[in-house]
Short mmCIF file of C-alpha atoms and ligand atoms in Angstrom, two decimals:
data_model
loop_
_atom_site.label_atom_id
_atom_site.label_comp_id
_atom_site.label_asym_id
_atom_site.label_seq_id
_atom_site.Cartn_x
_atom_site.Cartn_y
_atom_site.Cartn_z
CA UNK A 10 14.97 -25.13 -3.73
CA UNK A 11 16.53 -25.92 -7.27
CA UNK A 12 17.84 -22.96 -9.05
CA UNK A 13 16.34 -22.81 -12.59
CA UNK A 14 18.09 -20.21 -15.12
CA UNK A 15 15.03 -19.88 -17.27
CA UNK A 16 11.48 -18.69 -16.24
CA UNK A 17 8.35 -17.18 -18.22
CA UNK A 18 8.10 -14.53 -15.65
CA UNK A 19 10.50 -12.87 -12.95
CA UNK A 20 9.05 -10.67 -10.17
CA UNK A 21 11.20 -8.70 -8.30
CA UNK A 22 9.89 -7.90 -4.72
CA UNK A 23 8.54 -10.14 -2.04
CA UNK A 24 6.19 -7.66 -0.54
CA UNK A 25 2.34 -7.50 -0.93
CA UNK A 26 2.48 -6.15 -4.49
CA UNK A 27 4.87 -8.73 -5.75
CA UNK A 28 3.00 -11.54 -3.88
CA UNK A 29 -0.20 -10.58 -5.24
CA UNK A 30 0.97 -10.22 -8.84
CA UNK A 31 2.70 -13.63 -8.63
CA UNK A 32 -0.73 -15.04 -7.32
CA UNK A 33 -2.92 -13.68 -9.99
CA UNK A 34 -0.53 -14.39 -12.76
CA UNK A 35 -0.43 -18.03 -11.83
CA UNK A 36 -4.06 -18.03 -11.29
CA UNK A 37 -4.43 -16.74 -14.93
CA UNK A 38 -2.54 -19.71 -16.24
CA UNK A 39 0.99 -18.29 -16.46
CA UNK A 40 3.59 -21.11 -15.76
CA UNK A 41 6.99 -20.99 -14.50
CA UNK A 42 7.19 -17.90 -12.69
CA UNK A 43 9.90 -16.82 -10.36
CA UNK A 44 9.74 -14.38 -7.56
CA UNK A 45 13.11 -12.92 -6.03
CA UNK A 46 13.13 -11.36 -2.63
CA UNK A 47 16.71 -9.87 -1.50
CA UNK A 48 15.55 -10.34 2.18
CA UNK A 49 12.62 -12.03 3.63
CA UNK A 50 8.83 -12.18 2.41
CA UNK A 51 7.09 -9.24 3.97
CA UNK A 52 10.43 -7.54 5.37
CA UNK A 53 10.01 -4.36 3.32
CA UNK A 54 7.35 -1.76 3.75
CA UNK A 55 4.42 -4.16 3.81
CA UNK A 56 5.67 -5.71 7.03
CA UNK A 57 5.94 -2.03 8.47
CA UNK A 58 2.72 -0.63 7.59
CA UNK A 59 -0.43 0.43 9.14
CA UNK A 60 -2.26 -1.94 6.91
CA UNK A 61 -5.52 0.27 6.72
CA UNK A 62 -7.82 -0.44 3.91
CA UNK A 63 -10.20 2.26 2.45
CA UNK A 64 -12.38 3.28 -0.32
CA UNK A 65 -12.73 6.89 0.79
CA UNK A 66 -10.75 8.55 -1.96
CA UNK A 67 -10.78 11.89 -3.67
CA UNK A 68 -10.23 10.73 -7.44
CA UNK A 69 -12.38 8.53 -9.58
CA UNK A 70 -9.46 6.27 -10.12
CA UNK A 71 -8.58 5.75 -6.52
CA UNK A 72 -12.22 5.26 -5.54
CA UNK A 73 -12.58 2.71 -8.19
CA UNK A 74 -9.36 0.87 -7.01
CA UNK A 75 -10.25 1.06 -3.45
CA UNK A 76 -13.58 -0.28 -3.75
CA UNK A 77 -12.54 -3.16 -6.09
CA UNK A 78 -9.79 -3.83 -3.56
CA UNK A 79 -12.44 -4.13 -0.75
CA UNK A 80 -14.43 -6.49 -2.92
CA UNK A 81 -11.57 -8.70 -3.02
CA UNK A 82 -10.45 -8.44 0.59
CA UNK A 83 -13.99 -9.38 1.71
CA UNK A 84 -13.68 -12.88 0.16
CA UNK A 85 -9.63 -13.22 0.33
CA UNK A 86 -9.90 -15.76 3.39
CA UNK A 87 -11.92 -18.06 1.28
CA UNK A 88 -9.94 -17.48 -2.18
CA UNK A 89 -6.64 -17.98 -0.59
CA UNK A 90 -7.33 -20.63 2.06
CA UNK A 91 -5.89 -18.83 5.04
CA UNK A 92 -7.08 -16.08 7.57
CA UNK A 93 -5.97 -12.64 6.39
CA UNK A 94 -7.04 -10.97 9.74
CA UNK A 95 -9.64 -8.58 7.99
CA UNK A 96 -11.32 -6.18 10.37
CA UNK A 97 -13.85 -3.80 9.04
CA UNK A 98 -14.26 -1.03 11.61
CA UNK A 99 -14.52 1.66 9.20
CA UNK A 100 -12.69 4.67 8.57
CA UNK A 101 -13.65 7.95 10.34
CA UNK A 102 -12.08 10.80 8.54
CA UNK A 103 -11.77 14.09 10.54
CA UNK A 104 -11.84 17.63 8.81
CA UNK A 105 -10.52 20.72 10.77
CA UNK A 106 -10.97 23.49 8.23
CA UNK A 107 -13.91 24.70 5.97
CA UNK A 108 -11.85 23.98 2.78
CA UNK A 109 -11.10 20.36 4.30
CA UNK A 110 -14.86 19.87 4.70
CA UNK A 111 -15.76 20.91 1.35
CA UNK A 112 -12.81 18.58 -0.21
CA UNK A 113 -14.24 15.78 1.97
CA UNK A 114 -17.52 16.46 1.20
CA UNK A 115 -16.97 16.60 -2.63
CA UNK A 116 -14.93 13.19 -2.07
CA UNK A 117 -18.16 11.69 -0.60
CA UNK A 118 -20.30 12.95 -3.46
CA UNK A 119 -18.01 11.23 -5.90
CA UNK A 120 -17.77 8.05 -3.66
CA UNK A 121 -21.48 7.77 -3.56
CA UNK A 122 -21.84 8.21 -7.25
CA UNK A 123 -19.45 5.10 -7.55
CA UNK A 124 -21.54 2.91 -5.11
CA UNK A 125 -19.27 3.62 -2.11
CA UNK A 126 -21.71 4.48 0.83
CA UNK A 127 -19.51 6.99 2.88
CA UNK A 128 -21.39 9.56 4.65
CA UNK A 129 -21.04 12.72 6.91
CA UNK A 130 -21.60 11.99 10.55
CA UNK A 131 -22.34 14.43 13.54
CA UNK A 132 -19.89 14.46 16.46
CA UNK A 133 -22.22 12.36 18.47
CA UNK A 134 -22.54 9.81 15.70
CA UNK A 135 -18.53 10.02 15.41
CA UNK A 136 -18.48 9.14 19.11
CA UNK A 137 -20.63 6.33 18.93
CA UNK A 138 -18.41 4.97 16.17
CA UNK A 139 -15.33 5.74 18.12
CA UNK A 140 -16.13 5.98 21.71
CA UNK A 141 -12.86 7.21 23.06
CA UNK A 142 -13.06 10.26 20.77
CA UNK A 143 -12.72 13.87 22.00
CA UNK A 144 -12.44 15.94 19.02
CA UNK A 145 -14.35 19.12 19.75
CA UNK A 146 -12.18 21.22 17.55
CA UNK A 147 -13.22 19.30 14.52
CA UNK A 148 -15.53 20.76 12.00
CA UNK A 149 -16.63 17.46 10.10
CA UNK A 150 -16.61 13.84 10.13
CA UNK A 151 -17.05 11.54 7.11
CA UNK A 152 -17.39 7.58 7.65
CA UNK A 153 -17.41 4.40 5.43
CA UNK A 154 -18.30 1.33 7.35
CA UNK A 155 -16.75 -1.14 4.84
CA UNK A 156 -13.22 0.36 5.38
CA UNK A 157 -10.89 -1.23 7.85
CA UNK A 158 -7.65 -3.08 8.09
CA UNK A 159 -5.97 -6.54 7.59
CA UNK A 160 -2.94 -8.10 9.02
CA UNK A 161 -0.16 -7.43 6.36
CA UNK A 162 1.90 -10.44 7.18
CA UNK A 163 -1.02 -12.92 7.00
CA UNK A 164 -2.20 -11.32 3.79
CA UNK A 165 1.13 -11.58 2.13
CA UNK A 166 1.83 -14.84 3.23
CA UNK A 167 -1.58 -16.21 2.20
CA UNK A 168 -0.83 -14.76 -1.36
CA UNK A 169 2.63 -16.10 -1.32
CA UNK A 170 1.34 -19.63 -0.31
CA UNK A 171 -1.56 -19.69 -2.82
CA UNK A 172 0.97 -18.55 -5.51
CA UNK A 173 3.54 -21.32 -4.50
CA UNK A 174 0.66 -23.84 -4.58
CA UNK A 175 -0.01 -22.81 -8.04
CA UNK A 176 3.64 -23.38 -9.06
CA UNK A 177 5.32 -20.06 -8.43
CA UNK A 178 8.80 -20.38 -7.10
CA UNK A 179 10.07 -17.93 -4.67
CA UNK A 180 13.73 -17.35 -3.92
CA UNK A 181 14.14 -15.63 -0.69
CA UNK A 182 17.78 -13.85 -0.07
CA UNK A 183 18.26 -13.57 -3.59
CA UNK A 184 18.99 -10.06 -4.83
CA UNK A 185 18.32 -8.71 -8.50
CA UNK A 186 21.63 -7.23 -9.52
CA UNK A 187 20.86 -6.39 -12.95
CA UNK A 188 18.33 -6.47 -15.83
CA UNK A 189 19.10 -8.03 -19.15
CA UNK A 190 18.26 -6.05 -22.00
CA UNK A 191 18.71 -6.49 -25.79
CA UNK A 192 17.20 -4.72 -28.75
CA UNK A 193 15.26 -2.52 -26.11
CA UNK A 194 13.46 -5.83 -25.07
CA UNK A 195 13.90 -7.35 -21.45
CA UNK A 196 15.43 -10.85 -21.41
CA UNK A 197 15.95 -11.66 -18.15
CA UNK A 198 17.65 -10.77 -14.77
CA UNK A 199 21.20 -10.97 -13.17
CA UNK A 200 20.99 -11.91 -9.40
CA UNK A 201 23.40 -12.77 -6.84
CA UNK A 202 22.79 -16.47 -7.23
CA UNK A 203 23.08 -16.49 -11.10
CA UNK A 204 21.25 -15.27 -14.16
CA UNK A 205 17.67 -16.08 -15.01
CA UNK A 206 16.61 -15.70 -18.91
CA UNK A 207 12.80 -14.45 -18.79
CA UNK A 208 10.61 -12.67 -21.51
CA UNK A 209 8.89 -10.89 -19.08
CA UNK A 210 10.24 -8.99 -15.77
CA UNK A 211 8.06 -7.10 -13.30
CA UNK A 212 9.49 -4.50 -10.92
CA UNK A 213 7.69 -4.83 -7.58
CA UNK A 214 10.78 -3.54 -5.44
CA UNK A 215 8.74 -0.99 -3.44
CA UNK A 216 10.74 1.92 -2.36
CA UNK A 217 13.94 0.22 -4.22
CA UNK A 218 12.01 0.08 -7.53
CA UNK A 219 13.91 3.10 -9.11
CA UNK A 220 17.13 1.46 -8.50
CA UNK A 221 15.94 -1.76 -10.37
CA UNK A 222 14.63 0.39 -13.12
CA UNK A 223 17.89 2.12 -13.35
CA UNK A 224 19.57 -1.21 -14.05
CA UNK A 225 17.82 -1.11 -17.34
CA UNK A 226 18.38 2.37 -18.27
CA UNK A 227 14.95 3.47 -17.00
CA UNK A 228 14.45 6.80 -14.88
CA UNK A 229 11.65 6.53 -12.41
CA UNK A 230 10.84 9.73 -10.41
CA UNK A 231 10.22 7.65 -7.22
CA UNK A 232 11.85 7.92 -3.88
CA UNK A 233 11.77 6.34 -0.40
CA UNK A 234 10.40 8.32 2.39
CA UNK A 235 10.89 7.11 5.92
CA UNK A 236 7.71 7.00 7.95
CA UNK A 237 7.55 6.25 11.75
CA UNK A 238 4.58 4.33 13.40
CA UNK A 239 4.23 2.91 16.93
CA UNK A 240 1.88 0.66 18.96
CA UNK A 241 0.96 0.63 22.33
CA UNK A 242 0.20 -1.84 25.04
CA UNK A 243 -3.27 -3.51 24.89
CA UNK A 244 -5.84 -1.46 26.35
CA UNK A 245 -9.74 -2.35 26.94
CA UNK A 246 -11.18 -2.54 23.48
CA UNK A 247 -13.77 -0.19 21.89
CA UNK A 248 -11.61 2.93 22.60
CA UNK A 249 -10.95 3.52 18.80
CA UNK A 250 -12.31 0.54 16.73
CA UNK A 251 -12.46 2.58 13.50
CA UNK A 252 -9.44 3.91 11.84
CA UNK A 253 -9.26 7.56 12.81
CA UNK A 254 -7.57 9.61 10.12
CA UNK A 255 -6.95 13.25 9.22
CA UNK A 256 -5.22 14.61 6.44
CA UNK A 257 -4.82 18.08 7.64
CA UNK A 258 -4.25 16.78 11.24
CA UNK A 259 -1.76 14.44 9.74
CA UNK A 260 -2.41 11.07 11.77
CA UNK A 261 -4.07 7.85 11.61
CA UNK A 262 -4.97 5.85 14.55
CA UNK A 263 -6.59 2.50 15.15
CA UNK A 264 -7.06 -0.02 17.93
CA UNK A 265 -6.39 -3.70 16.89
CA UNK A 266 -8.95 -6.20 18.01
CA UNK A 267 -6.56 -7.51 20.77
CA UNK A 268 -6.51 -3.66 22.26
CA UNK A 269 -3.20 -2.23 20.96
CA UNK A 270 -3.44 1.13 19.32
CA UNK A 271 -1.30 1.52 16.47
CA UNK A 272 -0.76 5.19 14.91
CA UNK A 273 1.49 7.37 12.74
CA UNK A 274 2.01 10.45 10.98
CA UNK A 275 3.98 11.82 8.07
CA UNK A 276 7.33 13.54 8.50
CA UNK A 277 7.49 17.08 7.93
CA UNK A 278 8.57 18.19 4.43
CA UNK A 279 8.17 14.42 3.28
CA UNK A 280 12.05 14.27 2.59
CA UNK A 281 13.79 11.58 0.76
CA UNK A 282 15.24 9.18 3.57
CA UNK A 283 16.11 5.44 3.35
CA UNK A 284 17.59 5.41 6.85
CA UNK A 285 15.26 3.28 8.98
CA UNK A 286 15.91 5.01 12.18
CA UNK A 287 13.14 6.19 15.02
CA UNK A 288 13.23 9.38 16.61
CA UNK A 289 12.02 10.90 19.96
CA UNK A 290 10.37 13.68 18.28
CA UNK A 291 7.85 11.27 16.53
CA UNK A 292 7.02 9.82 20.11
CA UNK A 293 6.36 13.12 21.45
CA UNK A 294 4.37 14.51 18.52
CA UNK A 295 2.35 11.18 18.12
CA UNK A 296 1.66 10.94 21.74
CA UNK A 297 0.41 14.51 22.08
CA UNK A 298 -2.07 13.70 19.17
CA UNK A 299 -3.13 10.30 21.00
CA UNK A 300 -3.56 12.18 24.32
CA UNK A 301 -5.75 15.15 22.77
CA UNK A 302 -7.92 12.97 20.51
CA UNK A 303 -8.33 9.73 22.60
CA UNK A 304 -7.94 10.75 26.25
CA UNK A 305 -8.50 7.64 27.57
CA UNK A 306 -5.13 6.70 26.16
CA UNK A 307 -3.23 9.15 28.58
CA UNK A 308 -0.68 7.24 30.62
CA UNK A 309 -0.59 3.94 28.39
CA UNK A 310 2.83 2.62 27.48
CA UNK A 311 4.19 2.30 24.03
CA UNK A 312 4.89 -1.29 23.27
CA UNK A 313 7.07 -0.69 19.99
CA UNK A 314 8.15 2.02 17.61
CA UNK A 315 9.78 1.43 14.12
CA UNK A 316 9.97 2.89 10.67
CA UNK A 317 9.25 1.94 7.16
CA UNK A 318 9.44 3.53 3.78
CA UNK A 319 6.68 5.07 1.60
CA UNK A 320 7.56 4.57 -2.00
CA UNK A 321 6.80 7.96 -3.31
CA UNK A 322 6.12 9.34 -6.57
CA UNK A 323 5.54 13.09 -7.35
CA UNK A 324 1.85 12.63 -7.30
CA UNK A 325 1.71 10.08 -4.47
CA UNK A 326 -0.13 7.69 -7.17
CA UNK A 327 1.33 4.36 -8.27
CA UNK A 328 3.32 3.45 -11.44
CA UNK A 329 1.78 0.56 -13.09
CA UNK A 330 2.56 -0.78 -16.69
CA UNK A 331 5.31 -1.21 -19.21
CA UNK A 332 8.26 0.96 -19.67
CA UNK A 333 10.35 2.09 -22.42
CA UNK A 334 12.22 -1.23 -22.32
CA UNK A 335 9.56 -3.70 -23.85
CA UNK A 336 8.22 -6.38 -21.46
CA UNK A 337 10.00 -4.79 -18.61
CA UNK A 338 6.84 -3.89 -16.25
CA UNK A 339 6.34 -1.75 -13.16
CA UNK A 340 4.09 -1.99 -10.30
CA UNK A 341 5.32 0.68 -7.88
CA UNK A 342 5.14 3.90 -6.21
CA UNK A 343 2.25 2.99 -3.93
CA UNK A 344 3.00 5.93 -1.36
CA UNK A 345 0.95 5.12 1.70
CA UNK A 346 -1.63 2.96 0.14
CA UNK A 347 0.03 0.10 -1.37
CA UNK A 348 -1.16 -2.46 1.00
CA UNK A 349 -4.64 -1.63 0.56
CA UNK A 350 -4.42 -1.54 -3.33
CA UNK A 351 -2.43 -4.57 -3.61
CA UNK A 352 -5.16 -7.13 -4.32
CA UNK A 353 -6.70 -5.05 -7.19
CA UNK A 354 -3.28 -4.03 -8.43
CA UNK A 355 -1.95 -7.66 -8.73
CA UNK A 356 -5.28 -8.58 -10.38
CA UNK A 357 -5.66 -5.99 -13.09
CA UNK A 358 -1.73 -6.25 -14.01
CA UNK A 359 -1.93 -10.05 -14.51
CA UNK A 360 -5.00 -9.59 -16.58
CA UNK A 361 -3.23 -7.30 -18.96
CA UNK A 362 -0.23 -9.56 -19.09
CA UNK A 363 -2.33 -12.81 -19.74
CA UNK A 364 -4.45 -11.22 -22.56
CA UNK A 365 -7.45 -10.42 -20.56
CA UNK A 366 -9.15 -7.08 -20.40
CA UNK A 367 -8.49 -5.45 -17.05
CA UNK A 368 -11.48 -5.05 -14.80
CA UNK A 369 -10.08 -1.36 -14.42
CA UNK A 370 -8.18 0.64 -17.11
CA UNK A 371 -4.89 1.40 -15.50
CA UNK A 372 -3.26 3.22 -18.61
CA UNK A 373 -3.52 6.65 -16.83
CA UNK A 374 -0.96 5.15 -14.05
CA UNK A 375 1.83 5.12 -16.83
CA UNK A 376 4.90 6.61 -15.61
CA UNK A 377 5.09 8.68 -18.73
CA UNK A 378 2.51 10.89 -17.18
CA UNK A 379 5.20 12.86 -15.17
CA UNK A 380 7.11 13.73 -18.46
CA UNK A 381 3.61 14.83 -19.96
CA UNK A 382 3.08 16.96 -16.49
CA UNK A 383 -0.28 15.00 -16.11
CA UNK A 384 -0.09 14.35 -12.43
CA UNK A 385 -3.28 12.97 -10.62
CA UNK A 386 -4.28 15.15 -7.67
CA UNK A 387 -5.27 13.22 -4.87
CA UNK A 388 -6.13 15.29 -1.63
CA UNK A 389 -7.05 12.26 0.55
CA UNK A 390 -3.50 11.03 1.75
CA UNK A 391 -1.36 11.27 4.77
C1 FAD B 17 4.55 3.41 8.41
C2 FAD B 17 3.78 3.09 7.26
C3 FAD B 17 2.51 2.90 7.25
C4 FAD B 17 1.77 2.69 6.05
N1 FAD B 17 0.31 2.42 6.26
C5 FAD B 17 -0.49 2.02 5.31
C6 FAD B 17 -1.82 1.65 5.33
O1 FAD B 17 -2.47 2.05 6.39
N2 FAD B 17 -2.44 1.13 4.34
C7 FAD B 17 -1.94 0.98 2.92
O2 FAD B 17 -2.39 0.54 2.28
N3 FAD B 17 -0.47 1.19 2.97
C8 FAD B 17 0.36 1.74 3.85
N4 FAD B 17 1.68 1.86 3.82
C9 FAD B 17 2.27 1.74 2.59
C10 FAD B 17 2.46 0.25 2.24
O3 FAD B 17 3.25 -0.43 3.18
C11 FAD B 17 3.20 0.00 0.96
O4 FAD B 17 2.59 0.88 0.00
C12 FAD B 17 3.11 -1.49 0.40
O5 FAD B 17 3.62 -2.22 1.52
C13 FAD B 17 4.21 -1.51 -0.70
O6 FAD B 17 4.24 -2.86 -0.96
P1 FAD B 17 5.48 -3.27 -2.13
O7 FAD B 17 5.32 -4.91 -2.37
O8 FAD B 17 5.34 -2.35 -3.26
O9 FAD B 17 6.76 -2.81 -1.41
P2 FAD B 17 7.60 -3.74 -0.03
O10 FAD B 17 6.75 -4.40 0.81
O11 FAD B 17 8.53 -2.88 0.44
O12 FAD B 17 8.21 -4.95 -0.94
C14 FAD B 17 9.42 -4.52 -1.88
C15 FAD B 17 10.42 -5.76 -1.61
O13 FAD B 17 11.15 -5.67 -2.69
C16 FAD B 17 12.46 -6.14 -2.07
N5 FAD B 17 13.47 -5.73 -3.05
C17 FAD B 17 14.25 -4.56 -3.22
N6 FAD B 17 15.24 -4.62 -3.90
C18 FAD B 17 15.20 -5.82 -4.49
C19 FAD B 17 16.25 -6.42 -5.42
N7 FAD B 17 17.28 -5.69 -5.54
N8 FAD B 17 16.24 -7.79 -5.36
C20 FAD B 17 15.25 -8.47 -4.76
N9 FAD B 17 14.55 -7.88 -3.96
C21 FAD B 17 14.40 -6.59 -3.61
C22 FAD B 17 12.44 -5.48 -0.85
O14 FAD B 17 13.46 -6.36 -0.02
C23 FAD B 17 11.05 -5.64 -0.30
O15 FAD B 17 10.87 -6.76 0.39
C24 FAD B 17 2.46 2.26 5.02
C25 FAD B 17 3.79 2.30 4.87
C26 FAD B 17 4.45 2.69 6.02
C27 FAD B 17 6.11 2.80 5.92
#
């Protein structure tokens, strides 16, 4: 593709956040958009994630974002003209302590007040939803049928292809190496292929976003946190058709439509860690949880095991908005829920940048909240 050294907007990062932002900006009429990806589209966290989608959250902001994203996911195939592999088997949340039951119950009341039809279910109902389940030690279960998962590759490619049809130019294997700033205003980017002058730059670089921000002298309190995840060989369907998740139990497990079971858990202590290695400790701990919760999985083989990065912030909530450098925007810090929020995150930022009123006011996701000590307390995260 022919290199152009001028653009109306440059987006850094070809994961789901960059792709959806590019698509909605172009859909809203912005011309001459360039997306830069240092490796391949979907080669970062997006292509390594569990791809769960849910609206069962504990804060009003996340509930609103979650259900708005679900609304988009449910019609995204038609909108983008490509299959995104959406599967709505629901999320079954498992509580193990009285405090957790109360937290999830409060979350359910909040969700219901916002039109999210989550409900508390008994163990026998939970077993109908998840036939392989043996969670006799659990105290309560909460379920929302519209939750589920989509294919992260198909979804990102669908956004990217639709964006390209609208004129977005995507340069793969092109790294942003500097941010051009003059009079405290962004003027463009430097890359390993040359410079691009642009009046708007959006940092969607996932777990590397803080390094990009630093190029313009902005300190983001983000860090990369390595998370391991594994997938089993395919087994008979119906073992765990919903996403089974517990915050205190530290697991998420789901059977894909073709039979494989995908599952993960958080590393102890949540350390900063950019090394994409895998460990035996994870295999052992995760397999023990699988065998205990879903006894039918005993003896099945692990097909693949990999790691990827959560792009963490101090409150595990995203940063969306402009920084102290004018027209240098960020959409980053999505922790373990950037895939599910991407459709709405891209849409509302694009609305803001093209002079429309965003469907959801995202001003509270401003990165200055950390300096002000205004952390968003979300309980429903693994
Ligand atoms: C194991 C695991 C499980 C997860 N499960 C879920 C889940 O179930 N549901 C959910 O919603 N989320 C989940 N997540 C989180 C989710 O993957 C992320 O929040 C989401 O993918 C973030 O998307 P992104 O586009 O911001 O980042 P990425 O997909 O990482 O994209 C950023 C891109 O920026 C590129 N880049 C970086 N630096 C530069 C540069 N200098 N120049 C050019 N390009 C650059 C990178 O190469 C990368 O491709 C999970 C994550 C992991 C690791």
